[in-house]
């Protein structure tokens, strides 16, 4: 069941310019949307089409007459991929409800949308926008029944709930925030050293739905850095996702947990992750990060990627010393600089991981090096460092959705901390050169994420 619609900050700004040209009269636009999530939980805006004011036969402060040609153009754009069409117009007077005139108009136009682009369930719809930028959306099914979409999210430097006809966000760290988080879905990719702590913090903050993605099992060597894990879990070779889900049920019974005991490079994992409002990438390798950034961009989900490391150095006698104890947290908005733009994912690194994956003997030594670079440690004592990075990552989400930074979020695309030097560095988006990709809001069109390896098995076999 679709519970939200998401658009980017830039999409919202363009839509606002269409609907409020400055003359105080109603204007119109059309949204082409796609559904994501295993049960179409989310709707995302693929593109917005302006309805030229000059083509409208009547425009008043509380009424507008649409030209049929504009809707025909929208149908042409939507039918190729079976996209949904949302007819949206402005309410310059600020009325944040559908009027009787709006209801009558929908009874005429919505059936025509279903006749042109066939769909089951609640699919096409209508929407209004007020001068504050708030948006109210309702979806229709073929029988004419309608229901409101619970939330409209604008994702950018901040994550804004546009179903509130007020610019004031909920108060952070209080009851308002808890109530809001109860309606949110967070996906944690990698439920190990940092990911298990992120999941723990999110569950204890009352996030309503957690999606946990990890293929691995609990092992004796990582008991000292995976929260809630036990010797019994290691002996039973328990999946990390199942271990964490069982723990969450004990202390956060209201949190629904979906587990995907597979890598992010699988269809089930990608489709499940696309239902989230926020992604936390807690993986060690670049392959997982590259897939996470694709989900972020194609499904309009903000991404927080984090990592810790302890680089070492050798002195003149060949003795190994810790050079730093540091971490990184990146906040990635769907249409901003991604992890590749920031150097957290590189073609060389991806190639090296591919070669390592296909050369197990060489891979073993690299993988076991783990957190402490240049030193083999079977069970490094890094939980305190993981906890700091995980806490900073969760606080980054809170700062974006419930802004509290004194200077705002614009200068905090990347946070770097060094415990050895006692330093904190904040890096703005402007420091990264963004390469256009052209796949924003592509959603779950096949092959998933544009990756042939994620195509349905029958399709791959046929190829």
Tab-separated table of C-alpha atoms in Angstrom:
chain	number	residue	atom	x	y	z
A	1	UNK	CA	0.000	0.000	0.000
A	2	UNK	CA	1.402	3.363	-1.028
A	3	UNK	CA	1.961	5.591	1.995
A	4	UNK	CA	4.207	8.333	0.652
A	5	UNK	CA	5.285	10.393	-2.339
A	6	UNK	CA	8.862	11.664	-2.606
A	7	UNK	CA	10.401	14.367	-4.753
A	8	UNK	CA	13.733	16.137	-4.619
A	9	UNK	CA	14.312	19.683	-3.477
A	10	UNK	CA	15.081	20.706	-7.059
A	11	UNK	CA	11.949	19.012	-8.393
A	12	UNK	CA	9.877	20.793	-5.761
A	13	UNK	CA	11.392	24.168	-6.658
A	14	UNK	CA	10.607	23.653	-10.351
A	15	UNK	CA	7.062	22.528	-9.539
A	16	UNK	CA	6.528	25.549	-7.320
A	17	UNK	CA	7.625	27.862	-10.122
A	18	UNK	CA	5.034	26.248	-12.426
A	19	UNK	CA	2.185	26.496	-9.931
A	20	UNK	CA	2.866	29.947	-8.506
A	21	UNK	CA	3.875	32.256	-11.375
A	22	UNK	CA	3.111	35.310	-9.258
A	23	UNK	CA	-0.290	36.456	-10.553
A	24	UNK	CA	-2.359	34.947	-7.709
A	25	UNK	CA	-4.331	32.653	-10.040
A	26	UNK	CA	-4.466	28.871	-10.129
A	27	UNK	CA	-1.926	27.077	-12.306
A	28	UNK	CA	-1.461	23.416	-13.118
A	29	UNK	CA	1.187	20.766	-13.736
A	30	UNK	CA	1.346	16.993	-14.124
A	31	UNK	CA	3.587	14.603	-12.212
A	32	UNK	CA	4.804	11.368	-13.803
A	33	UNK	CA	5.469	8.980	-10.913
A	34	UNK	CA	6.807	5.491	-10.278
A	35	UNK	CA	6.153	3.047	-7.475
A	36	UNK	CA	8.961	1.378	-5.526
A	37	UNK	CA	9.084	-1.137	-2.712
A	38	UNK	CA	7.872	-4.756	-2.707
A	39	UNK	CA	4.298	-3.614	-2.045
A	40	UNK	CA	4.425	-0.243	-3.838
A	41	UNK	CA	5.010	1.427	-0.467
A	42	UNK	CA	6.476	4.568	-2.007
A	43	UNK	CA	5.725	6.725	-5.022
A	44	UNK	CA	8.529	8.845	-6.492
A	45	UNK	CA	8.360	11.713	-8.961
A	46	UNK	CA	10.033	10.793	-12.255
A	47	UNK	CA	9.319	14.124	-13.963
A	48	UNK	CA	6.979	17.098	-13.809
A	49	UNK	CA	5.269	18.591	-16.854
A	50	UNK	CA	4.216	22.225	-16.833
A	51	UNK	CA	0.750	23.111	-18.108
A	52	UNK	CA	1.251	26.415	-19.904
A	53	UNK	CA	-0.965	29.069	-18.296
A	54	UNK	CA	-1.661	30.521	-21.730
A	55	UNK	CA	-3.240	27.236	-22.838
A	56	UNK	CA	-5.819	27.274	-20.013
A	57	UNK	CA	-9.166	28.707	-21.124
A	58	UNK	CA	-10.066	29.838	-17.604
A	59	UNK	CA	-7.776	30.755	-14.712
A	60	UNK	CA	-9.164	32.227	-11.508
A	61	UNK	CA	-8.066	32.428	-7.888
A	62	UNK	CA	-10.171	29.338	-7.122
A	63	UNK	CA	-10.674	27.651	-10.507
A	64	UNK	CA	-8.723	26.484	-13.554
A	65	UNK	CA	-9.762	24.816	-16.818
A	66	UNK	CA	-7.179	22.366	-18.186
A	67	UNK	CA	-6.509	21.781	-21.872
A	68	UNK	CA	-6.991	18.140	-22.893
A	69	UNK	CA	-3.781	18.190	-24.926
A	70	UNK	CA	-1.615	18.521	-21.816
A	71	UNK	CA	-3.088	15.366	-20.300
A	72	UNK	CA	-2.592	13.531	-23.592
A	73	UNK	CA	1.090	14.496	-23.493
A	74	UNK	CA	1.329	13.115	-19.951
A	75	UNK	CA	-0.272	9.850	-21.033
A	76	UNK	CA	2.272	9.519	-23.843
A	77	UNK	CA	5.069	10.014	-21.319
A	78	UNK	CA	3.628	7.617	-18.728
A	79	UNK	CA	2.386	4.652	-20.723
A	80	UNK	CA	5.773	3.349	-21.925
A	81	UNK	CA	6.782	2.238	-18.416
A	82	UNK	CA	3.325	2.073	-16.871
A	83	UNK	CA	3.914	5.153	-14.732
A	84	UNK	CA	1.258	6.832	-12.624
A	85	UNK	CA	-0.104	10.272	-13.451
A	86	UNK	CA	-0.829	12.842	-10.744
A	87	UNK	CA	-2.707	15.970	-11.812
A	88	UNK	CA	-1.658	18.837	-9.551
A	89	UNK	CA	-2.796	22.440	-9.320
A	90	UNK	CA	-2.242	25.343	-6.945
A	91	UNK	CA	-4.501	26.805	-4.290
A	92	UNK	CA	-3.220	30.395	-4.149
A	93	UNK	CA	-5.547	31.200	-1.257
A	94	UNK	CA	-3.860	28.564	0.906
A	95	UNK	CA	-6.826	26.165	1.222
A	96	UNK	CA	-5.187	22.859	2.189
A	97	UNK	CA	-8.050	20.575	1.162
A	98	UNK	CA	-9.645	19.356	-2.038
A	99	UNK	CA	-12.610	21.530	-2.964
A	100	UNK	CA	-15.981	20.415	-4.342
A	101	UNK	CA	-14.794	21.710	-7.721
A	102	UNK	CA	-11.668	19.526	-7.446
A	103	UNK	CA	-13.814	16.489	-6.656
A	104	UNK	CA	-16.058	17.107	-9.653
A	105	UNK	CA	-13.069	17.573	-11.957
A	106	UNK	CA	-11.509	14.296	-10.785
A	107	UNK	CA	-14.701	12.369	-11.505
A	108	UNK	CA	-14.274	13.397	-15.144
A	109	UNK	CA	-10.520	13.167	-15.665
A	110	UNK	CA	-9.354	10.232	-13.515
A	111	UNK	CA	-11.347	7.556	-15.432
A	112	UNK	CA	-9.701	8.802	-18.629
A	113	UNK	CA	-6.263	8.204	-17.077
A	114	UNK	CA	-7.147	4.606	-16.199
A	115	UNK	CA	-8.528	4.077	-19.700
A	116	UNK	CA	-5.216	5.223	-21.187
A	117	UNK	CA	-2.756	3.683	-18.698
A	118	UNK	CA	-4.309	0.566	-17.197
A	119	UNK	CA	-3.436	-0.275	-13.616
A	120	UNK	CA	-4.721	-2.192	-10.620
A	121	UNK	CA	-5.383	-0.755	-7.184
A	122	UNK	CA	-4.825	2.842	-6.137
A	123	UNK	CA	-2.666	4.288	-8.881
A	124	UNK	CA	-3.380	7.598	-10.682
A	125	UNK	CA	-4.407	10.619	-8.679
A	126	UNK	CA	-4.622	14.341	-8.072
A	127	UNK	CA	-2.871	16.827	-5.809
A	128	UNK	CA	-2.872	20.413	-4.617
A	129	UNK	CA	-0.085	22.747	-3.526
A	130	UNK	CA	-0.422	25.764	-1.236
A	131	UNK	CA	1.782	28.893	-1.194
A	132	UNK	CA	3.801	27.413	1.693
A	133	UNK	CA	4.901	24.592	-0.634
A	134	UNK	CA	2.787	21.995	1.156
A	135	UNK	CA	1.338	19.246	-1.028
A	136	UNK	CA	-1.715	17.060	-0.496
A	137	UNK	CA	-2.065	13.955	-2.686
A	138	UNK	CA	-4.814	11.413	-3.173
A	139	UNK	CA	-4.807	8.256	-5.271
A	140	UNK	CA	-7.729	6.617	-7.059
A	141	UNK	CA	-8.544	3.090	-8.073
A	142	UNK	CA	-10.546	2.165	-11.177
A	143	UNK	CA	-13.838	2.030	-9.271
A	144	UNK	CA	-13.497	5.701	-8.296
A	145	UNK	CA	-12.567	5.193	-4.650
A	146	UNK	CA	-9.841	7.487	-3.353
A	147	UNK	CA	-7.541	7.700	-0.378
A	148	UNK	CA	-5.015	10.279	0.757
A	149	UNK	CA	-1.267	9.615	0.662
A	150	UNK	CA	-0.002	9.892	4.246
A	151	UNK	CA	3.266	11.725	3.623
A	152	UNK	CA	4.901	13.826	0.930
A	153	UNK	CA	8.667	14.035	1.432
A	154	UNK	CA	11.022	16.586	-0.095
A	155	UNK	CA	14.602	15.326	0.005
A	156	UNK	CA	17.559	17.647	-0.380
A	157	UNK	CA	19.887	19.269	2.125
A	158	UNK	CA	17.014	18.724	4.553
A	159	UNK	CA	14.305	16.055	4.596
A	160	UNK	CA	11.004	17.920	4.794
A	161	UNK	CA	7.481	16.680	5.448
A	162	UNK	CA	5.349	18.590	2.936
A	163	UNK	CA	2.059	17.301	4.330
A	164	UNK	CA	2.384	19.954	7.019
A	165	UNK	CA	1.027	23.294	5.855
A	166	UNK	CA	3.686	24.992	7.965
A	167	UNK	CA	7.474	25.394	7.577
A	168	UNK	CA	8.108	24.418	11.216
A	169	UNK	CA	9.573	20.882	11.529
A	170	UNK	CA	8.953	18.639	14.516
A	171	UNK	CA	11.048	19.371	17.602
A	172	UNK	CA	14.145	17.126	17.655
A	173	UNK	CA	14.799	14.693	20.518
A	174	UNK	CA	11.267	14.951	21.895
A	175	UNK	CA	7.858	13.338	21.585
A	176	UNK	CA	7.208	14.960	18.194
A	177	UNK	CA	10.330	13.346	16.767
A	178	UNK	CA	9.432	9.970	18.268
A	179	UNK	CA	5.971	10.129	16.747
A	180	UNK	CA	7.408	11.044	13.339
A	181	UNK	CA	10.021	8.277	13.390
A	182	UNK	CA	7.296	5.746	14.173
A	183	UNK	CA	6.013	6.358	10.638
A	184	UNK	CA	9.436	6.061	8.972
A	185	UNK	CA	11.244	3.137	7.358
A	186	UNK	CA	15.036	2.865	7.597
A	187	UNK	CA	17.215	0.355	5.773
A	188	UNK	CA	20.527	-0.721	7.323
A	189	UNK	CA	22.862	-2.327	4.809
A	190	UNK	CA	25.416	-4.438	6.656
A	191	UNK	CA	24.516	-5.536	10.197
A	192	UNK	CA	27.999	-5.991	11.611
A	193	UNK	CA	30.412	-3.682	13.453
A	194	UNK	CA	28.806	-0.336	12.675
A	195	UNK	CA	25.535	-1.566	11.183
A	196	UNK	CA	24.418	-3.507	14.264
A	197	UNK	CA	24.890	-0.360	16.362
A	198	UNK	CA	23.018	1.792	13.836
A	199	UNK	CA	20.131	-0.705	13.890
A	200	UNK	CA	20.152	-0.703	17.690
A	201	UNK	CA	20.002	3.092	17.878
A	202	UNK	CA	17.222	3.322	15.290
A	203	UNK	CA	15.100	0.703	17.034
A	204	UNK	CA	15.534	2.372	20.410
A	205	UNK	CA	14.540	5.707	18.855
A	206	UNK	CA	11.263	4.138	17.789
A	207	UNK	CA	11.687	3.875	14.013
A	208	UNK	CA	8.528	2.126	12.842
A	209	UNK	CA	10.042	-0.212	10.261
A	210	UNK	CA	13.619	-1.458	9.972
A	211	UNK	CA	14.938	-3.313	6.923
A	212	UNK	CA	18.143	-5.228	7.712
A	213	UNK	CA	20.305	-6.459	4.831
A	214	UNK	CA	23.273	-8.773	5.413
A	215	UNK	CA	24.256	-12.174	4.011
A	216	UNK	CA	26.734	-13.178	6.726
A	217	UNK	CA	26.593	-15.207	9.934
A	218	UNK	CA	27.761	-14.416	13.465
A	219	UNK	CA	31.285	-15.690	14.111
A	220	UNK	CA	33.335	-15.976	17.289
A	221	UNK	CA	35.879	-13.465	16.005
A	222	UNK	CA	33.331	-10.655	15.740
A	223	UNK	CA	31.442	-11.147	19.008
A	224	UNK	CA	33.355	-8.224	20.502
A	225	UNK	CA	31.963	-5.715	18.008
A	226	UNK	CA	28.423	-6.847	17.033
A	227	UNK	CA	25.899	-5.681	19.606
A	228	UNK	CA	23.466	-8.298	20.946
A	229	UNK	CA	25.504	-11.202	19.536
A	230	UNK	CA	26.265	-14.146	21.821
A	231	UNK	CA	28.447	-17.219	21.927
A	232	UNK	CA	25.308	-19.262	21.271
A	233	UNK	CA	24.742	-17.271	18.043
A	234	UNK	CA	28.286	-17.999	16.894
A	235	UNK	CA	27.995	-21.706	17.783
A	236	UNK	CA	24.709	-21.938	15.873
A	237	UNK	CA	26.123	-19.964	12.945
A	238	UNK	CA	23.139	-17.662	13.277
A	239	UNK	CA	22.518	-15.128	10.516
A	240	UNK	CA	23.331	-11.596	11.661
A	241	UNK	CA	19.972	-10.336	10.435
A	242	UNK	CA	18.034	-12.959	12.404
A	243	UNK	CA	20.110	-12.357	15.534
A	244	UNK	CA	19.490	-8.616	15.356
A	245	UNK	CA	15.778	-8.978	14.597
A	246	UNK	CA	15.313	-11.261	17.602
A	247	UNK	CA	17.083	-8.746	19.857
A	248	UNK	CA	14.994	-5.827	18.588
A	249	UNK	CA	11.780	-7.723	19.278
A	250	UNK	CA	12.814	-7.962	22.947
A	251	UNK	CA	13.333	-4.249	23.564
A	252	UNK	CA	11.397	-2.508	20.730
A	253	UNK	CA	8.333	-4.677	20.070
A	254	UNK	CA	6.556	-1.894	18.165
A	255	UNK	CA	9.302	-1.778	15.528
A	256	UNK	CA	8.549	-3.991	12.536
A	257	UNK	CA	11.701	-5.685	11.230
A	258	UNK	CA	12.160	-7.036	7.721
A	259	UNK	CA	15.258	-9.163	7.230
A	260	UNK	CA	17.003	-9.824	3.942
A	261	UNK	CA	19.665	-12.459	4.563
A	262	UNK	CA	21.436	-11.837	1.275
A	263	UNK	CA	23.869	-9.387	-0.223
A	264	UNK	CA	22.749	-6.029	-1.563
A	265	UNK	CA	23.633	-7.334	-5.034
A	266	UNK	CA	20.433	-9.437	-5.116
A	267	UNK	CA	16.955	-8.602	-6.399
A	268	UNK	CA	15.251	-9.195	-3.055
A	269	UNK	CA	17.628	-6.836	-1.271
A	270	UNK	CA	17.306	-4.016	-3.812
A	271	UNK	CA	13.508	-4.215	-3.938
A	272	UNK	CA	13.248	-4.334	-0.142
A	273	UNK	CA	15.632	-1.385	0.294
A	274	UNK	CA	13.621	0.716	-2.166
A	275	UNK	CA	10.789	0.877	0.401
A	276	UNK	CA	12.927	2.893	2.841
A	277	UNK	CA	12.840	6.599	3.628
A	278	UNK	CA	16.540	6.568	4.556
A	279	UNK	CA	19.461	4.254	3.739
A	280	UNK	CA	22.418	3.545	6.035
A	281	UNK	CA	25.364	1.998	4.220
A	282	UNK	CA	27.501	0.181	6.810
A	283	UNK	CA	29.561	-2.003	4.481
A	284	UNK	CA	33.316	-2.327	4.079
A	285	UNK	CA	33.567	-2.728	0.314
A	286	UNK	CA	32.989	-0.434	-2.620
A	287	UNK	CA	30.657	-2.831	-4.415
A	288	UNK	CA	27.991	-2.497	-1.734
A	289	UNK	CA	28.463	1.254	-1.625
A	290	UNK	CA	28.083	1.550	-5.401
A	291	UNK	CA	24.778	-0.341	-5.292
A	292	UNK	CA	23.593	1.761	-2.354
A	293	UNK	CA	24.240	4.977	-4.266
A	294	UNK	CA	22.290	3.604	-7.242
A	295	UNK	CA	19.303	2.883	-4.980
A	296	UNK	CA	19.647	6.372	-3.501
A	297	UNK	CA	19.553	8.051	-6.898
A	298	UNK	CA	17.064	5.850	-8.715
A	299	UNK	CA	14.601	5.520	-5.832
A	300	UNK	CA	15.004	9.027	-4.349
A	301	UNK	CA	16.197	7.860	-0.938
A	302	UNK	CA	18.777	9.896	0.993
A	303	UNK	CA	21.842	7.839	1.867
A	304	UNK	CA	24.178	7.979	4.863
A	305	UNK	CA	27.424	6.098	4.299
A	306	UNK	CA	29.909	5.584	7.111
A	307	UNK	CA	33.222	3.953	7.722
A	308	UNK	CA	36.062	3.817	10.248
A	309	UNK	CA	39.719	2.999	9.891
A	310	UNK	CA	42.929	2.870	11.900
A	311	UNK	CA	45.890	3.566	9.603
A	312	UNK	CA	49.315	2.524	10.844
A	313	UNK	CA	52.909	3.574	10.268
A	314	UNK	CA	56.316	1.989	10.856
A	315	UNK	CA	59.159	3.723	12.623
A	316	UNK	CA	62.836	3.506	11.710
A	317	UNK	CA	63.120	0.212	13.585
A	318	UNK	CA	60.191	-1.322	11.716
A	319	UNK	CA	57.854	-1.125	14.712
A	320	UNK	CA	54.174	-0.596	13.914
A	321	UNK	CA	52.357	2.382	15.462
A	322	UNK	CA	48.823	3.710	15.147
A	323	UNK	CA	48.891	6.752	12.861
A	324	UNK	CA	45.260	7.770	13.383
A	325	UNK	CA	41.884	6.629	14.670
A	326	UNK	CA	39.347	8.128	12.339
A	327	UNK	CA	35.964	7.903	10.701
A	328	UNK	CA	33.826	9.314	7.909
A	329	UNK	CA	30.106	10.012	7.549
A	330	UNK	CA	28.689	11.062	4.170
A	331	UNK	CA	25.168	12.389	3.644
A	332	UNK	CA	24.173	11.855	0.017
A	333	UNK	CA	21.020	13.368	-1.451
A	334	UNK	CA	19.663	11.671	-4.596
A	335	UNK	CA	20.532	14.481	-7.018
A	336	UNK	CA	23.693	15.684	-5.287
A	337	UNK	CA	27.337	14.516	-5.351
A	338	UNK	CA	27.272	10.751	-4.911
A	339	UNK	CA	29.866	8.450	-3.368
A	340	UNK	CA	31.654	8.077	-6.695
A	341	UNK	CA	31.911	11.861	-7.002
A	342	UNK	CA	33.405	11.916	-3.494
A	343	UNK	CA	35.961	9.161	-4.139
A	344	UNK	CA	34.360	6.698	-1.687
A	345	UNK	CA	33.681	4.493	-4.730
A	346	UNK	CA	36.234	4.296	-7.553
A	347	UNK	CA	36.492	2.211	-10.703
A	348	UNK	CA	39.907	1.003	-9.553
A	349	UNK	CA	38.517	-0.089	-6.203
A	350	UNK	CA	35.579	-1.884	-7.790
A	351	UNK	CA	37.914	-3.666	-10.177
A	352	UNK	CA	40.205	-4.687	-7.316
A	353	UNK	CA	37.250	-6.094	-5.362
A	354	UNK	CA	36.126	-8.056	-8.408
A	355	UNK	CA	39.592	-9.546	-8.830
A	356	UNK	CA	39.832	-10.351	-5.133
A	357	UNK	CA	36.433	-12.041	-5.223
A	358	UNK	CA	37.664	-14.255	-8.037
A	359	UNK	CA	41.062	-14.957	-6.469
A	360	UNK	CA	40.239	-16.279	-2.973
A	361	UNK	CA	43.821	-16.814	-1.826
A	362	UNK	CA	44.737	-13.217	-2.552
A	363	UNK	CA	41.442	-11.993	-1.167
A	364	UNK	CA	41.814	-13.635	2.223
A	365	UNK	CA	44.797	-11.585	3.311
A	366	UNK	CA	43.202	-8.318	2.203
A	367	UNK	CA	39.862	-9.023	3.836
A	368	UNK	CA	41.388	-10.159	7.135
A	369	UNK	CA	43.368	-6.930	7.396
A	370	UNK	CA	40.031	-5.411	8.408
A	371	UNK	CA	39.924	-2.221	10.424
A	372	UNK	CA	43.623	-1.840	11.220
A	373	UNK	CA	45.439	-1.216	7.972
A	374	UNK	CA	48.729	-3.038	7.643
A	375	UNK	CA	48.187	-5.290	10.677
A	376	UNK	CA	46.392	-8.628	10.741
A	377	UNK	CA	43.889	-8.685	13.610
A	378	UNK	CA	41.379	-11.528	13.884
A	379	UNK	CA	39.204	-9.684	16.414
A	380	UNK	CA	40.161	-6.007	16.596
A	381	UNK	CA	38.865	-4.079	19.605
A	382	UNK	CA	37.157	-1.297	17.692
A	383	UNK	CA	33.658	-1.271	19.144
A	384	UNK	CA	34.090	2.147	20.785
A	385	UNK	CA	35.162	3.596	17.431
A	386	UNK	CA	32.246	1.892	15.684
A	387	UNK	CA	29.859	3.301	18.268
A	388	UNK	CA	31.023	6.844	17.653
A	389	UNK	CA	30.664	6.549	13.878
A	390	UNK	CA	27.263	4.865	14.192
A	391	UNK	CA	25.973	7.495	16.611
A	392	UNK	CA	27.208	10.296	14.344
A	393	UNK	CA	25.453	8.653	11.386
A	394	UNK	CA	22.117	8.451	13.195
A	395	UNK	CA	22.515	12.034	14.409
A	396	UNK	CA	23.157	13.058	10.797
A	397	UNK	CA	19.716	11.744	9.839
A	398	UNK	CA	18.133	13.552	12.754
A	399	UNK	CA	19.901	16.795	11.803
A	400	UNK	CA	18.505	16.539	8.266
A	401	UNK	CA	14.927	15.682	9.199
A	402	UNK	CA	14.720	17.704	12.422
A	403	UNK	CA	17.245	20.521	11.789
A	404	UNK	CA	19.153	21.694	14.823
A	405	UNK	CA	22.600	22.701	13.523
A	406	UNK	CA	23.316	26.352	14.295
A	407	UNK	CA	24.710	26.976	10.802
A	408	UNK	CA	22.365	24.647	8.925
A	409	UNK	CA	23.213	21.535	6.920
A	410	UNK	CA	24.625	23.039	3.729
A	411	UNK	CA	28.254	22.673	4.840
A	412	UNK	CA	27.996	19.110	6.140
A	413	UNK	CA	27.958	16.804	3.128
A	414	UNK	CA	30.881	14.900	4.651
A	415	UNK	CA	32.038	14.688	8.262
A	416	UNK	CA	35.566	13.505	9.032
A	417	UNK	CA	36.785	12.945	12.573
A	418	UNK	CA	40.240	12.114	13.887
A	419	UNK	CA	40.556	10.969	17.478
A	420	UNK	CA	44.325	10.902	17.260
A	421	UNK	CA	44.466	14.571	16.290
A	422	UNK	CA	41.301	15.631	18.120
A	423	UNK	CA	39.918	17.170	14.932
A	424	UNK	CA	36.543	17.405	13.242
A	425	UNK	CA	36.240	18.494	9.604
A	426	UNK	CA	32.998	19.351	7.815
A	427	UNK	CA	33.070	19.375	4.011
A	428	UNK	CA	30.337	21.015	1.881
A	429	UNK	CA	28.954	19.592	-1.362
A	430	UNK	CA	30.733	22.305	-3.342
A	431	UNK	CA	34.034	20.523	-2.699
A	432	UNK	CA	32.928	17.628	-4.904
A	433	UNK	CA	32.526	17.714	-8.656
A	434	UNK	CA	29.223	16.132	-9.662
A	435	UNK	CA	28.981	14.015	-12.800
A	436	UNK	CA	25.493	13.880	-14.367
A	437	UNK	CA	24.152	10.326	-14.612
A	438	UNK	CA	20.715	10.729	-16.210
A	439	UNK	CA	19.052	7.979	-14.175
A	440	UNK	CA	17.460	10.046	-11.408
A	441	UNK	CA	14.155	8.527	-10.218
A	442	UNK	CA	14.320	5.589	-12.662
A	443	UNK	CA	12.868	3.457	-9.879
A	444	UNK	CA	12.715	-0.320	-10.316
A	445	UNK	CA	12.541	-0.537	-14.098
A	446	UNK	CA	14.248	-3.629	-15.476
A	447	UNK	CA	17.009	-4.510	-15.287
A	448	UNK	CA	17.077	-3.299	-11.690
A	449	UNK	CA	19.487	-0.378	-11.219
A	450	UNK	CA	20.610	-0.893	-14.820
A	451	UNK	CA	22.641	-3.936	-13.726
A	452	UNK	CA	22.249	-7.066	-15.900
A	453	UNK	CA	23.131	-9.265	-12.913
A	454	UNK	CA	19.909	-8.086	-11.219
A	455	UNK	CA	17.641	-8.962	-14.137
A	456	UNK	CA	15.066	-11.711	-13.532
A	457	UNK	CA	16.598	-15.163	-13.869
A	458	UNK	CA	14.537	-16.050	-16.962
A	459	UNK	CA	15.698	-12.897	-18.698
A	460	UNK	CA	19.332	-13.655	-17.888
A	461	UNK	CA	18.953	-17.232	-19.099
A	462	UNK	CA	17.421	-16.045	-22.359
A	463	UNK	CA	20.331	-13.685	-22.908
